[in-house]
PDB file of C-alpha atoms in Angstrom:
ATOM      1  CA  MET A   1     177.303  50.618  84.934  1.00 52.00           C
ATOM      2  CA  PRO A   2     175.812  54.121  85.058  1.00 60.00           C
ATOM      3  CA  THR A   3     174.475  55.841  81.958  1.00 62.00           C
ATOM      4  CA  GLY A   4     174.808  59.368  80.547  1.00 70.00           C
ATOM      5  CA  ASP A   5     176.927  61.921  82.373  1.00 77.00           C
ATOM      6  CA  ALA A   6     177.325  59.529  85.280  1.00 83.00           C
ATOM      7  CA  ALA A   7     179.007  57.024  82.954  1.00 85.00           C
ATOM      8  CA  VAL A   8     181.593  59.609  81.918  1.00 85.00           C
ATOM      9  CA  ARG A   9     182.302  60.434  85.568  1.00 87.00           C
ATOM     10  CA  PHE A  10     182.510  56.704  86.326  1.00 89.00           C
ATOM     11  CA  LEU A  11     185.087  56.177  83.568  1.00 90.00           C
ATOM     12  CA  LEU A  12     187.082  59.197  84.744  1.00 92.00           C
ATOM     13  CA  LYS A  13     187.127  57.875  88.294  1.00 93.00           C
ATOM     14  CA  ALA A  14     188.167  54.420  87.081  1.00 93.00           C
ATOM     15  CA  GLU A  15     191.021  56.006  85.100  1.00 93.00           C
ATOM     16  CA  LYS A  16     192.059  58.176  88.071  1.00 94.00           C
ATOM     17  CA  GLY A  17     190.793  61.402  86.475  1.00 92.00           C
ATOM     18  CA  SER A  18     192.801  61.062  83.270  1.00 94.00           C
ATOM     19  CA  THR A  19     190.890  62.357  80.254  1.00 94.00           C
ATOM     20  CA  LYS A  20     193.697  60.996  78.088  1.00 95.00           C
ATOM     21  CA  ASN A  21     193.202  57.438  79.367  1.00 95.00           C
ATOM     22  CA  VAL A  22     189.428  57.660  78.904  1.00 92.00           C
ATOM     23  CA  ALA A  23     189.947  58.931  75.355  1.00 93.00           C
ATOM     24  CA  VAL A  24     192.288  56.050  74.536  1.00 94.00           C
ATOM     25  CA  LEU A  25     189.838  53.584  76.069  1.00 91.00           C
ATOM     26  CA  LEU A  26     187.000  54.909  73.888  1.00 90.00           C
ATOM     27  CA  GLY A  27     189.139  55.494  70.784  1.00 92.00           C
ATOM     28  CA  ILE A  28     188.388  59.225  70.586  1.00 92.00           C
ATOM     29  CA  SER A  29     190.339  62.445  71.110  1.00 93.00           C
ATOM     30  CA  GLN A  30     191.267  63.726  74.542  1.00 95.00           C
ATOM     31  CA  ARG A  31     189.745  67.106  73.680  1.00 92.00           C
ATOM     32  CA  THR A  32     186.343  65.472  73.132  1.00 91.00           C
ATOM     33  CA  VAL A  33     186.411  64.006  76.633  1.00 91.00           C
ATOM     34  CA  GLN A  34     187.507  67.370  78.010  1.00 91.00           C
ATOM     35  CA  ARG A  35     184.460  69.001  76.382  1.00 88.00           C
ATOM     36  CA  TRP A  36     182.196  66.552  78.211  1.00 87.00           C
ATOM     37  CA  VAL A  37     183.610  67.315  81.656  1.00 87.00           C
ATOM     38  CA  THR A  38     184.464  71.021  81.527  1.00 84.00           C
ATOM     39  CA  THR A  39     183.028  73.268  84.216  1.00 81.00           C
ATOM     40  CA  ARG A  40     183.162  76.427  82.073  1.00 83.00           C
ATOM     41  CA  PRO A  41     179.687  77.905  81.608  1.00 81.00           C
ATOM     42  CA  GLY A  42     178.249  77.284  78.161  1.00 81.00           C
ATOM     43  CA  MET A  43     181.166  75.121  77.050  1.00 79.00           C
ATOM     44  CA  ARG A  44     180.022  71.741  78.357  1.00 77.00           C
ATOM     45  CA  ARG A  45     178.882  69.252  75.721  1.00 80.00           C
ATOM     46  CA  ARG A  46     177.073  65.947  75.978  1.00 77.00           C
ATOM     47  CA  PRO A  47     178.342  62.804  74.278  1.00 79.00           C
ATOM     48  CA  SER A  48     176.776  62.208  70.869  1.00 77.00           C
ATOM     49  CA  ALA A  49     174.703  59.088  70.279  1.00 78.00           C
ATOM     50  CA  VAL A  50     177.714  57.340  68.738  1.00 77.00           C
ATOM     51  CA  HIS A  51     179.951  58.252  71.666  1.00 78.00           C
ATOM     52  CA  ALA A  52     177.256  57.311  74.176  1.00 78.00           C
ATOM     53  CA  GLY A  53     177.174  53.865  72.555  1.00 79.00           C
ATOM     54  CA  LEU A  54     180.946  53.556  73.006  1.00 78.00           C
ATOM     55  CA  ILE A  55     180.645  54.529  76.664  1.00 80.00           C
ATOM     56  CA  VAL A  56     177.917  51.960  77.318  1.00 75.00           C
ATOM     57  CA  ASP A  57     179.985  49.240  75.613  1.00 74.00           C
ATOM     58  CA  ARG A  58     182.861  49.912  78.031  1.00 73.00           C
TER      59      ARG A  58
END
């Protein structure tokens, strides 16, 4: 399982690009996942330590 940003992309690919499905899988809001993957300059966020732990557990 990849770590960091690669893990988010991995989960998105596994869920066929659905930020909603990834959010449900991690138990967080869809908007949070959207913030991680946005391509808008200056708007992209990294998962917090708590969220990174959730991603690794999946």
